[in-house]
PDB file of C-alpha atoms in Angstrom:
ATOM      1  CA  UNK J  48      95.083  21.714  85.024  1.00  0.00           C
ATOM      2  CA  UNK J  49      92.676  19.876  83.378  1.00  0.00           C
ATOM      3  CA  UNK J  50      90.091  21.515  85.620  1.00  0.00           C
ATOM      4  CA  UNK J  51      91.006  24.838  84.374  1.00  0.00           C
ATOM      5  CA  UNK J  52      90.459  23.788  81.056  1.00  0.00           C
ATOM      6  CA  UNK J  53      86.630  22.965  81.870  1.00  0.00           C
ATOM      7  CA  UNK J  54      86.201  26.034  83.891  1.00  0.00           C
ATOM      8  CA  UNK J  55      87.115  28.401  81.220  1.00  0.00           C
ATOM      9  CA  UNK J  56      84.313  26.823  79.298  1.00  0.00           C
ATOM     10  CA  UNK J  57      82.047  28.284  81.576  1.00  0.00           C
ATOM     11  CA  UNK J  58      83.035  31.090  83.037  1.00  0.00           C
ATOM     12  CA  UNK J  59      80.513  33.729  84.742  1.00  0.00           C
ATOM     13  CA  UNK J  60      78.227  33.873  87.119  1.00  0.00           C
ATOM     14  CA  UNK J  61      74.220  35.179  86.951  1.00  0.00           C
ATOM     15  CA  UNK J  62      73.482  38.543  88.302  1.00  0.00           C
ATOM     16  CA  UNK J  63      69.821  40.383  89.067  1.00  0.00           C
ATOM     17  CA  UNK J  64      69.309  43.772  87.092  1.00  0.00           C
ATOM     18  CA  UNK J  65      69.367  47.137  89.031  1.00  0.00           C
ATOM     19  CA  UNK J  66      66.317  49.349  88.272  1.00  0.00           C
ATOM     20  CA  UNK J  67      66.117  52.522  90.223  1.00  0.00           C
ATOM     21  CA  UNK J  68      62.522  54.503  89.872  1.00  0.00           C
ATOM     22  CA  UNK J  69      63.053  58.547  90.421  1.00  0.00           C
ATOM     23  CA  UNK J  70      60.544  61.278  92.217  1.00  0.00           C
ATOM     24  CA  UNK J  71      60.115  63.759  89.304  1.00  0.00           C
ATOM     25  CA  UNK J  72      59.615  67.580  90.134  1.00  0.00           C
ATOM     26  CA  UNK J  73      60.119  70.712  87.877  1.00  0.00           C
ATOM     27  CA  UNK J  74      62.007  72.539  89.882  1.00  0.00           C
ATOM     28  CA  UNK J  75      66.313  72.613  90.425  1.00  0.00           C
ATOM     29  CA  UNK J  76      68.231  71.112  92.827  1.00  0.00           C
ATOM     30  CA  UNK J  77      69.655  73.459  95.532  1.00  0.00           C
ATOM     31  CA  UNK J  78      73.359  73.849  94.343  1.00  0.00           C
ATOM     32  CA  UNK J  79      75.712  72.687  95.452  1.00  0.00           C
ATOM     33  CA  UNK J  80      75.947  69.613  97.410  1.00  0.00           C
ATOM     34  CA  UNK J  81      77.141  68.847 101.146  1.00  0.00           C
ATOM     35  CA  UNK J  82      76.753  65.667 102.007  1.00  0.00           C
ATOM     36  CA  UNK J  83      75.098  62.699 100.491  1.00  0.00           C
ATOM     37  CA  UNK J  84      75.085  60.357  97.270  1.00  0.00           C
ATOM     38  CA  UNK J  85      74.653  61.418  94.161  1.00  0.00           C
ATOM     39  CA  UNK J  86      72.320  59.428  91.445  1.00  0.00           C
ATOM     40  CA  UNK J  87      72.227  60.716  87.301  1.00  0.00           C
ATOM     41  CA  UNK J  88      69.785  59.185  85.034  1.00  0.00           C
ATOM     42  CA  UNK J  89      69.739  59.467  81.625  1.00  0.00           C
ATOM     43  CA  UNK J  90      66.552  58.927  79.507  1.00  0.00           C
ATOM     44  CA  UNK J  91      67.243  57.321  76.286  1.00  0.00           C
ATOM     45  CA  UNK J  92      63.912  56.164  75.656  1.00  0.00           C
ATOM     46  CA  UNK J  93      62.914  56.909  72.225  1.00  0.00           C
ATOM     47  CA  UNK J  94      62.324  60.442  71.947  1.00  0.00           C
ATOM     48  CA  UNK J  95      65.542  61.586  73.989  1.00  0.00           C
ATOM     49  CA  UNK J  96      67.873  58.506  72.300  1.00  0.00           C
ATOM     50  CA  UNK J  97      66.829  60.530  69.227  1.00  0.00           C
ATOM     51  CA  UNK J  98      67.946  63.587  70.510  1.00  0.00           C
ATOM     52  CA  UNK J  99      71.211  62.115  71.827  1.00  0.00           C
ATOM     53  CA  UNK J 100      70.832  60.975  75.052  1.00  0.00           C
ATOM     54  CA  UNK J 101      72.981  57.886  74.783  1.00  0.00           C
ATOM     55  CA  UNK J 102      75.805  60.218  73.721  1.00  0.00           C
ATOM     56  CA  UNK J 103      75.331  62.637  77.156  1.00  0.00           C
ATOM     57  CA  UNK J 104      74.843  59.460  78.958  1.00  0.00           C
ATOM     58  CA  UNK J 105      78.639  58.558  77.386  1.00  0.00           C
ATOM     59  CA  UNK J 106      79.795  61.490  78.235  1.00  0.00           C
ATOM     60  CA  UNK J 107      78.077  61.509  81.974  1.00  0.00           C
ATOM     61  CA  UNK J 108      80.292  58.461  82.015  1.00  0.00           C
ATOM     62  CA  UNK J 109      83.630  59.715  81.138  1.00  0.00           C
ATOM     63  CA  UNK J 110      82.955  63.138  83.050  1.00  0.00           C
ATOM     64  CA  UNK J 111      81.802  61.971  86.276  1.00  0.00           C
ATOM     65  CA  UNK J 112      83.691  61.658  89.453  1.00  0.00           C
ATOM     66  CA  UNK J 113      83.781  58.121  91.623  1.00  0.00           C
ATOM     67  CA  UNK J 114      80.650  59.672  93.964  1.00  0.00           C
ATOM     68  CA  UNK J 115      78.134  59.807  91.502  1.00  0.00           C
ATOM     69  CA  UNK J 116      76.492  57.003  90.110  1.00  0.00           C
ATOM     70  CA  UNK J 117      75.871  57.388  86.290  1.00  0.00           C
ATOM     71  CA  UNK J 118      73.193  55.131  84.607  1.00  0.00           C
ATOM     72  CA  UNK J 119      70.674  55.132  81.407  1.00  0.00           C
ATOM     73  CA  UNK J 120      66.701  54.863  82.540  1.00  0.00           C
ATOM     74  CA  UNK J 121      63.478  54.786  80.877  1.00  0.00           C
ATOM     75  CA  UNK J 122      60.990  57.891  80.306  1.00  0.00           C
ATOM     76  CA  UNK J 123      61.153  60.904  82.843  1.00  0.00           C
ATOM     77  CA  UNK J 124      58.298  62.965  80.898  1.00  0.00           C
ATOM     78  CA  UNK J 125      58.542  66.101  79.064  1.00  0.00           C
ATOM     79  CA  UNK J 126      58.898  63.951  76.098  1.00  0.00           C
ATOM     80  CA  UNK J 127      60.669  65.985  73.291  1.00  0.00           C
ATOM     81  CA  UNK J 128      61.916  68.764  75.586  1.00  0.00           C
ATOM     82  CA  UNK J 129      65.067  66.340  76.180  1.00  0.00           C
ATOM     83  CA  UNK J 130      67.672  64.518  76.660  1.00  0.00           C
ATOM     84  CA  UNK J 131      66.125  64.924  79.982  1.00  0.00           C
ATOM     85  CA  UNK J 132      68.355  63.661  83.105  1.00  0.00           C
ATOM     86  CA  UNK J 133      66.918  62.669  86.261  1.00  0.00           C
ATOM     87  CA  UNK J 134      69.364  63.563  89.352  1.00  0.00           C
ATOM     88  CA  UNK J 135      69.160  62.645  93.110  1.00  0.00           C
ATOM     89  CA  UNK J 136      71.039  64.413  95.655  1.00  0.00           C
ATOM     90  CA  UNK J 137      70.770  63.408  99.220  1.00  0.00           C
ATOM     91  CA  UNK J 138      67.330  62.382  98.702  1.00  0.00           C
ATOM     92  CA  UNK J 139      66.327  65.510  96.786  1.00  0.00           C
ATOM     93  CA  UNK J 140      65.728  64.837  92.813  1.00  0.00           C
ATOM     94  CA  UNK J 141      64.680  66.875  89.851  1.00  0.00           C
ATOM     95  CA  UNK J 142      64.628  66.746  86.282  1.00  0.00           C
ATOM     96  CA  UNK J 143      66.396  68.679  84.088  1.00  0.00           C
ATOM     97  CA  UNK J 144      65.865  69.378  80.477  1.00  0.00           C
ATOM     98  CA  UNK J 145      67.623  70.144  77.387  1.00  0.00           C
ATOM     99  CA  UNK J 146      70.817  67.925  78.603  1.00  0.00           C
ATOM    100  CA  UNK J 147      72.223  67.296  74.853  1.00  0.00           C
ATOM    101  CA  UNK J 148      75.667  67.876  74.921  1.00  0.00           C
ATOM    102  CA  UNK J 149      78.756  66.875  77.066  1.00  0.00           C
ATOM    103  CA  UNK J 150      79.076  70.594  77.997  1.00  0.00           C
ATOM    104  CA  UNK J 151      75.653  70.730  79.436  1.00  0.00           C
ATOM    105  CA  UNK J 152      76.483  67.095  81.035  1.00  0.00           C
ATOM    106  CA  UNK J 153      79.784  68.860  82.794  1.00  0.00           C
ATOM    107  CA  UNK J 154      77.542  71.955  83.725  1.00  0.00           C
ATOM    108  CA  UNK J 155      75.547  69.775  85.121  1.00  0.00           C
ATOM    109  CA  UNK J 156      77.908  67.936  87.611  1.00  0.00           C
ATOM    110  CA  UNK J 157      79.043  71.013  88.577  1.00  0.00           C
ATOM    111  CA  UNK J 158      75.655  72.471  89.626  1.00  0.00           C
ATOM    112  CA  UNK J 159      75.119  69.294  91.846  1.00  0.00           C
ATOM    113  CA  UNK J 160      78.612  68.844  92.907  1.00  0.00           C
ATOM    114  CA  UNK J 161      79.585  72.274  92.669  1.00  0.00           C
ATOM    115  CA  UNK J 162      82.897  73.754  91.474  1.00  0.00           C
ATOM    116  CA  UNK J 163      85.065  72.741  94.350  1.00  0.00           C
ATOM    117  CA  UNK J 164      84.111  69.522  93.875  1.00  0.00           C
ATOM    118  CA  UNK J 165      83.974  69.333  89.717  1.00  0.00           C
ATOM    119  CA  UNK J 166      85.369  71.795  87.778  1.00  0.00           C
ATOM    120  CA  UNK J 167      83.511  71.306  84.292  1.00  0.00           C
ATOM    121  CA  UNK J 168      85.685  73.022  82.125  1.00  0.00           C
ATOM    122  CA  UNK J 169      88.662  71.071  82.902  1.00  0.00           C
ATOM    123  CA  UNK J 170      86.781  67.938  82.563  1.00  0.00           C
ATOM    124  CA  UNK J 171      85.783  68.679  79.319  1.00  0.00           C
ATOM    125  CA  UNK J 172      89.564  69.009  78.851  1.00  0.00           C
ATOM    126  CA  UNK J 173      89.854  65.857  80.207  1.00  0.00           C
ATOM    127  CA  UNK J 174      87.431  64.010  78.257  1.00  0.00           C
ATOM    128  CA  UNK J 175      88.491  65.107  74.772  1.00  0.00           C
ATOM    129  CA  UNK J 176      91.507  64.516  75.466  1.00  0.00           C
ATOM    130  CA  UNK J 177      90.567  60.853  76.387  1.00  0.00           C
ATOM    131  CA  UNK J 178      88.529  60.613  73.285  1.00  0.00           C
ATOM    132  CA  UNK J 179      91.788  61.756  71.364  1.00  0.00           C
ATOM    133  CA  UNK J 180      94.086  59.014  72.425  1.00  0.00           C
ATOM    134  CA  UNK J 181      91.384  56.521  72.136  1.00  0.00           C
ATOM    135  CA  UNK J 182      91.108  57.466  68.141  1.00  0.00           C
ATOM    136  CA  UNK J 183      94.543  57.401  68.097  1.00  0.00           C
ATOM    137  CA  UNK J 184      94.546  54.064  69.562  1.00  0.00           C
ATOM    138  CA  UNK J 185      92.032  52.664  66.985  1.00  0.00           C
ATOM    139  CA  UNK J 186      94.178  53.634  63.994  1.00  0.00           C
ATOM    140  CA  UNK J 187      97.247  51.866  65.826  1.00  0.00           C
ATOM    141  CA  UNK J 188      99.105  54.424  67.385  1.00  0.00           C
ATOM    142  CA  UNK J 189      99.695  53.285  70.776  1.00  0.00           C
ATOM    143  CA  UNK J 190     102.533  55.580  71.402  1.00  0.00           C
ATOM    144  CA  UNK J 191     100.872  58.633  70.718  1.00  0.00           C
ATOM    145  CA  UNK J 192      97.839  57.123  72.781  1.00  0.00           C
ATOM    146  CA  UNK J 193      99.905  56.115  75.703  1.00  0.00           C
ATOM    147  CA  UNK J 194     101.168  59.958  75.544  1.00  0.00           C
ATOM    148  CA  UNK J 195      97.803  61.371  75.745  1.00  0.00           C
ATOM    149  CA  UNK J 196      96.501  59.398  78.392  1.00  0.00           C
ATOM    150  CA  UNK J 197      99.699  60.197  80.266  1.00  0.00           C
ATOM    151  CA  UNK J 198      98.961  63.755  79.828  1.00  0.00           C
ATOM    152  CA  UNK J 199      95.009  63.589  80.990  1.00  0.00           C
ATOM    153  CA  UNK J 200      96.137  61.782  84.473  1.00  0.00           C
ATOM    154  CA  UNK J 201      98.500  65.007  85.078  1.00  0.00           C
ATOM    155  CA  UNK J 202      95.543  67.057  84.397  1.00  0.00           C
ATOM    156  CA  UNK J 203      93.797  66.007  87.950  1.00  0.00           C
ATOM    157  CA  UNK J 204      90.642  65.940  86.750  1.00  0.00           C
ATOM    158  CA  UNK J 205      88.270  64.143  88.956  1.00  0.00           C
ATOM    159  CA  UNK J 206      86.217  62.347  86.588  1.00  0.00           C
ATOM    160  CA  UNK J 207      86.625  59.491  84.336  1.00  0.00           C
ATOM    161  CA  UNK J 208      89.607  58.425  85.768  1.00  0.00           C
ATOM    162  CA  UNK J 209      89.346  54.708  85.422  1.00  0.00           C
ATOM    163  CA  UNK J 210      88.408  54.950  82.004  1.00  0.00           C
ATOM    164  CA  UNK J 211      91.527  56.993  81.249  1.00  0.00           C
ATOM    165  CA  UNK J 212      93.658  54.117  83.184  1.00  0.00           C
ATOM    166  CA  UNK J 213      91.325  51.176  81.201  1.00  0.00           C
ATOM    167  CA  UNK J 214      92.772  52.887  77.958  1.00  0.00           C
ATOM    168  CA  UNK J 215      96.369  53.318  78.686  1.00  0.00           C
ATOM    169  CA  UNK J 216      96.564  49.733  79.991  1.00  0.00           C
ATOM    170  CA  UNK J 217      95.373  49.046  76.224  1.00  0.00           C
ATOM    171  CA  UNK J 218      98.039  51.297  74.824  1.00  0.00           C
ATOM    172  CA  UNK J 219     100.372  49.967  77.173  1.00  0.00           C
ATOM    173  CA  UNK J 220      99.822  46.066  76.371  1.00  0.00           C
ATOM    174  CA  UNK J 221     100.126  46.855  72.297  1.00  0.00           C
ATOM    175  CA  UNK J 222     103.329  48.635  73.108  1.00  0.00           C
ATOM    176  CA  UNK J 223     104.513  45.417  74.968  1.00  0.00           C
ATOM    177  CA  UNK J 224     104.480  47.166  78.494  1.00  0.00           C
ATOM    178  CA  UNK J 225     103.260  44.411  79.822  1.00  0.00           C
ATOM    179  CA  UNK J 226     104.345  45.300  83.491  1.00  0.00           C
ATOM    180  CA  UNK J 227     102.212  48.940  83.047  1.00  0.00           C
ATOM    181  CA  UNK J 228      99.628  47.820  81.604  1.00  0.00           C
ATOM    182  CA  UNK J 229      98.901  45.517  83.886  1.00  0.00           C
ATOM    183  CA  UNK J 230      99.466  48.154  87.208  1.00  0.00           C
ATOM    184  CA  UNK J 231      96.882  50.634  85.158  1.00  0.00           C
ATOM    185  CA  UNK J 232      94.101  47.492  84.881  1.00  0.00           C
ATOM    186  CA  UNK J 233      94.682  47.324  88.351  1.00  0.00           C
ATOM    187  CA  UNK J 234      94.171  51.124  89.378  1.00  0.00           C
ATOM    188  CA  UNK J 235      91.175  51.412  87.298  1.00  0.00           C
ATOM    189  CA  UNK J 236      89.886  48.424  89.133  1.00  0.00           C
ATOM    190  CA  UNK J 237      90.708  50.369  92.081  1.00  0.00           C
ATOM    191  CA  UNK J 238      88.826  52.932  91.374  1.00  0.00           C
ATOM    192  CA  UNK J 239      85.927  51.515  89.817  1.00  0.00           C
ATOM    193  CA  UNK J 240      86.141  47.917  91.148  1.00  0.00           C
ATOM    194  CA  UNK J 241      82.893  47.042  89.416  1.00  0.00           C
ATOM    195  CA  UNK J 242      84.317  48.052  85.823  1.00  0.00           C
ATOM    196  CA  UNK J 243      84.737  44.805  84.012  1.00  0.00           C
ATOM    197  CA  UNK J 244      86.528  46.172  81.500  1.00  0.00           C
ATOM    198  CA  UNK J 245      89.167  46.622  83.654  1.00  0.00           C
ATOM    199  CA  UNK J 246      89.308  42.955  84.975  1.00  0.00           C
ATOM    200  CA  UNK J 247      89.537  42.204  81.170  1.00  0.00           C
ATOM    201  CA  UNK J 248      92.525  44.039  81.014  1.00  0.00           C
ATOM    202  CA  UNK J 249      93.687  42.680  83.931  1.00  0.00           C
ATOM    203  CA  UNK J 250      93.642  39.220  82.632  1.00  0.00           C
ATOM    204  CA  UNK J 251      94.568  40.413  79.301  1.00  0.00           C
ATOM    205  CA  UNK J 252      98.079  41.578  80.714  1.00  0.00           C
ATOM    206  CA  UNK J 253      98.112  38.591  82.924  1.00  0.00           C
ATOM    207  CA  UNK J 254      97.757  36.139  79.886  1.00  0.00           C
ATOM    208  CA  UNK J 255     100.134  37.780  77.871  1.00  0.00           C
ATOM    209  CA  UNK J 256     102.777  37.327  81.319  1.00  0.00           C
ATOM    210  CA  UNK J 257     102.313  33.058  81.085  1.00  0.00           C
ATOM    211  CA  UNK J 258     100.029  33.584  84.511  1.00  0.00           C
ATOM    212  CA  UNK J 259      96.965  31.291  82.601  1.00  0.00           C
ATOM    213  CA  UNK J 260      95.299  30.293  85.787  1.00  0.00           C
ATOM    214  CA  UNK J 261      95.298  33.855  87.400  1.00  0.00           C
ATOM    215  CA  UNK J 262      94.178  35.494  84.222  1.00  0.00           C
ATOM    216  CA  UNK J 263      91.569  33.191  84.193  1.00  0.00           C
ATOM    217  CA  UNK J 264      90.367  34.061  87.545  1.00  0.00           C
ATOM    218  CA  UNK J 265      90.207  38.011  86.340  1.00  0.00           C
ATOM    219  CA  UNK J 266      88.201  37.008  83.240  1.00  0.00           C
ATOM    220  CA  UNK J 267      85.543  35.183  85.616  1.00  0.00           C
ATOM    221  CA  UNK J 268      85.596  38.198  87.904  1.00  0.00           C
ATOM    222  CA  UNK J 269      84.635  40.334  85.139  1.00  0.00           C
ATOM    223  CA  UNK J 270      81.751  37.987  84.102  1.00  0.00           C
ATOM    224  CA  UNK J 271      80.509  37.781  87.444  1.00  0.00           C
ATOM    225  CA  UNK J 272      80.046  41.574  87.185  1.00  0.00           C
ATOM    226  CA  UNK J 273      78.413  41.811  83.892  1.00  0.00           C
ATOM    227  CA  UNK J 274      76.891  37.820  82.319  1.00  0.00           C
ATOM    228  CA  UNK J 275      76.190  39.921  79.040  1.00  0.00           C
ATOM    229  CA  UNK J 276      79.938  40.396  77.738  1.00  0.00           C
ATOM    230  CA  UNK J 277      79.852  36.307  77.587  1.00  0.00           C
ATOM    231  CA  UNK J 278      78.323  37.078  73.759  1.00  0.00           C
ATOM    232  CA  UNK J 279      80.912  39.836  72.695  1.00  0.00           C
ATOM    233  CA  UNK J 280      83.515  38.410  69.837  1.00  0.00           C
ATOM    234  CA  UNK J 281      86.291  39.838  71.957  1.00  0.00           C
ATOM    235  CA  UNK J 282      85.376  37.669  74.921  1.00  0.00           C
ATOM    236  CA  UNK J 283      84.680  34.127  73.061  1.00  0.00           C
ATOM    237  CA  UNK J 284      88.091  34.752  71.589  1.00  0.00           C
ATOM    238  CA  UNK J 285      89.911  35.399  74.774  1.00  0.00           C
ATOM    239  CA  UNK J 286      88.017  32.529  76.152  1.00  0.00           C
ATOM    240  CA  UNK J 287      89.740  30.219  72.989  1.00  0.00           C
ATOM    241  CA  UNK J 288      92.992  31.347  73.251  1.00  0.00           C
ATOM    242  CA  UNK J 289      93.317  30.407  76.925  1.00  0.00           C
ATOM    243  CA  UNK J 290      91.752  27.499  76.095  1.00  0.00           C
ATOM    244  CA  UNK J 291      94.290  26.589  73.735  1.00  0.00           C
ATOM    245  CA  UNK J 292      97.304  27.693  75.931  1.00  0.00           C
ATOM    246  CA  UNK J 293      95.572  25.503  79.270  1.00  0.00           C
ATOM    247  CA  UNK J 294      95.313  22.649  76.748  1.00  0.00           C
ATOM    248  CA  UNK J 295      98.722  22.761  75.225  1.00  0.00           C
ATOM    249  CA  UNK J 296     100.560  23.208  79.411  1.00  0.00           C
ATOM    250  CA  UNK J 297      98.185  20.147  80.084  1.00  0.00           C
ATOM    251  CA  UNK J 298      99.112  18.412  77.060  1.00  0.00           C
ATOM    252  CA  UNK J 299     102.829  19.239  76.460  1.00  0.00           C
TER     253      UNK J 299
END
């Protein structure tokens, strides 16, 4: 045990940055996709942060399906005709122009996907809905959260999916579900198995079940996928209060 207590002084593990560089040309993408993956890029260099690219990138996020790889990048060009987005489509890319809302995000999906595959207006659905229970959540209200979240899985939507599961596991765990929150860390995980917010929740749900050692273990996981959450308040304290529970079973 006493080992435990050291390791969860140091949990985490270094990882290299991704970068990805994009072929820029003014013309579309044919619509709508066969085969292939699927790359977005969102600019939120200066000029397109300012005209809300970090918000489309959010709502890229939340919208897309497991496929297509969402990410922020630097300048595409066309500076002040944005938030531009960069896409790659079976080794076909454009830019596109004007992306500033989440409606234009979900139009665009469905251009590269097309509508069989994404249906934007239902994802829309999907995501406000999503951003409803997660208010509600904020102000407390874990049941009506839970509710919501319940209701946006029934939708289908294709997109987003494992942040709608990351957010009912919260619900879930402040409504002392312990046993559901816990199986919705672990189907966001397996959806997005590189979403350490999920193997936060994991261990969260884990920790608050007496399993110290195996919440431990999801905790590192999620540091080995992203080093930076090591500085977030949330993290240190998680890291204290298993500290403080591996000391006390050590020390009883």
């Amino acid at each position: 045990m006493a080992m435990a207590v050291a390791r969860v002084t140091s949990l985490g593990l270094a990882c290299a940055p991704r970068q990805a560089q994009h072929r820029r040309r003014r013309h579309s993408l044919p619509p709508p996709r066969a085969l292939g993956a699927v790359e977005v890029r969102v600019c939120t260099n200066r000029t397109c942060a300012r005209q809300g690219g970090r918000d489309v990138l959010a709502a890229l996020v939340g919208l897309a399906p497991p496929p297509v790889d969402v990410a922020s990048c630097g300048c595409l060009g066309r500076c002040g005709a944005g938030p531009n987005v960069a896409a790659s489509v079976a080794g076909s890319a454009a830019v596109f122009r004007h992306v500033g809302t989440a409606a234009r995000g979900a139009q665009l999906l469905e251009h590269l996907l097309g509508p069989a595959e994404f249906d934007a207006a239902l994802g829309l659905t999907a995501l406000a809905t999503r951003e409803k229970a997660e208010a509600a959540l904020e102000k407390g209200n874990a049941d009506e959260a839970e509710a919501l979240l319940t209701e946006v899985i029934g939708f289908n939507a294709c997109g987003g999916l494992h942040l709608v599961y990351r957010s009912r596991s919260k619900a879930r765990l402040a409504m002392g579900d312990i046993s559901g929150a816990l199986e919705d860390a672990e189907e966001a995980i397996r959806i997005a198995p590189r979403f350490p917010q999920a193997h936060l929740l994991r261990g969260d749900a884990l920790f608050a079940m007496g399993e110290y050692s195996v919440a431990e273990d999801a905790y590192a996981h999620a540091l080995d996928i992203d080093p930076s959450i090591r500085r977030s308040k949330s993290f240190r304290a998680r890291v204290e209060r298993l500290r403080e529970k591996l000391v006390g079973a050590n020390n009883p």
